[in-house]
Each structure stands twice: as C-alpha cells, then as structure tokens.
Amino acid sequence: MLNLKITLAALMTMWTLPSSAAEMKYIDKKVRSESVEYAVSLAAEDGELGHAFVIWNRGDDTTNMTIQQVVGFYPQADKSKYEAMFGSSPGEIFDDSGEKPDYVVVVSVNSDAYERARAVFEKWKSSGNYLLGFSDCTTFAAEIGGAIGLKLPSRIFAPYPIEYIKKVGESN
C-alpha cells in the first residue's frame, strides 16, 4: 500500500475558491506524523444572511487521491426563509460542494481529531433541529471546530456566519 502524503496546498486545490480575494487562515493542529493527511475547514460565504459550512479532506491510500466532502446545516427544505428565521424546524445536512467560500479556516489535524469531528457531524445528521442563532449553520460549524480543538469565540458580537468564522480564525 502506498503511503499518501497530501500537503495543505494540495488539499486546497481540490475545491474552487470564488476569487483570489478569498481570505484563508491555515492552522496546524497535528500532534504527530501519520501516513495519511487530514484537514477540516470551517468556511463561510457572505451575503444577505450568509452561510457557514464544513469542508472535510482526507487522503486515501487505496485510490491515491483526496476524498472531500462539503456540508452545511439548513432548516428543513420545505420551510420558507421567513419561517426558518423566526421558528424552529427539523434541520438537515446538505451537500454544499457548489458553495463558494469567502473566508476559510483550514485546520490540519490528526486522524483522531478528524474522527471526533465526524462524530459531531453524525450527531447533527441524525438529530439536529434548526433554530437561527442557536442551532444553525454557524452553530454546526462551531461545534465541529470545537471537536478539533479550536478556540471558539462568543457569537454575541459576530452574529453572521462570515463574521463568526473570521473570529474563529482570529482566535486561533
């Protein structure tokens, strides 16, 4: 079996940034060398309400490629924007691979931290309720960030996803 070494630069070439102006922060949380590289990124896009999402990257020795998954947490699909903003509803994890981040915190991690973050993802996938400001896309990304050892700032002064993800980058 081939040992696969993936640099953060290689991981980042696997998905498209919206422009050369996209801001990025790189953090190395690895505590040991492993044959496979892992990265968990917290990303946000600006906009009317904005959106936060998570980008998973890991090497695969079998295929000699990087496997990537991009996901975000949303209110149930049949809710209107108004209902989603002012009420609680079941939440859903959606594929966000088409999203274009404006700010990204890329965190290089070991396999155990990656698996802790995946456990958080599985919990949200099976039992998450959406409530803006308390259990939303930003809360989802923040909980993933906590699982990989990031310092998490308060959301009080950073209510929008892009503001909060930038604060996470500044805090680490």
mmCIF file of C-alpha atoms in Angstrom, residues 5 11 22 30 44 53 93-94 98 132 140 155:
data_model
loop_
_atom_site.group_PDB
_atom_site.id
_atom_site.type_symbol
_atom_site.label_atom_id
_atom_site.label_comp_id
_atom_site.label_asym_id
_atom_site.label_seq_id
_atom_site.Cartn_x
_atom_site.Cartn_y
_atom_site.Cartn_z
ATOM 1 C CA LYS A 5 1.250 12.453 1.771
ATOM 2 C CA LEU A 11 -5.904 19.722 -0.313
ATOM 3 C CA ALA A 22 -10.982 34.880 -0.694
ATOM 4 C CA LYS A 30 -1.371 17.887 14.197
ATOM 5 C CA ALA A 44 -18.341 30.949 5.283
ATOM 6 C CA PHE A 53 -20.248 25.132 6.200
ATOM 7 C CA ILE A 93 -27.393 18.355 6.346
ATOM 8 C CA PHE A 94 -26.950 19.193 2.666
ATOM 9 C CA GLY A 98 -21.235 24.028 -5.008
ATOM 10 C CA LEU A 132 -31.478 30.540 13.840
ATOM 11 C CA PHE A 140 -22.878 23.357 13.400
ATOM 12 C CA ARG A 155 -21.334 34.771 18.788
#
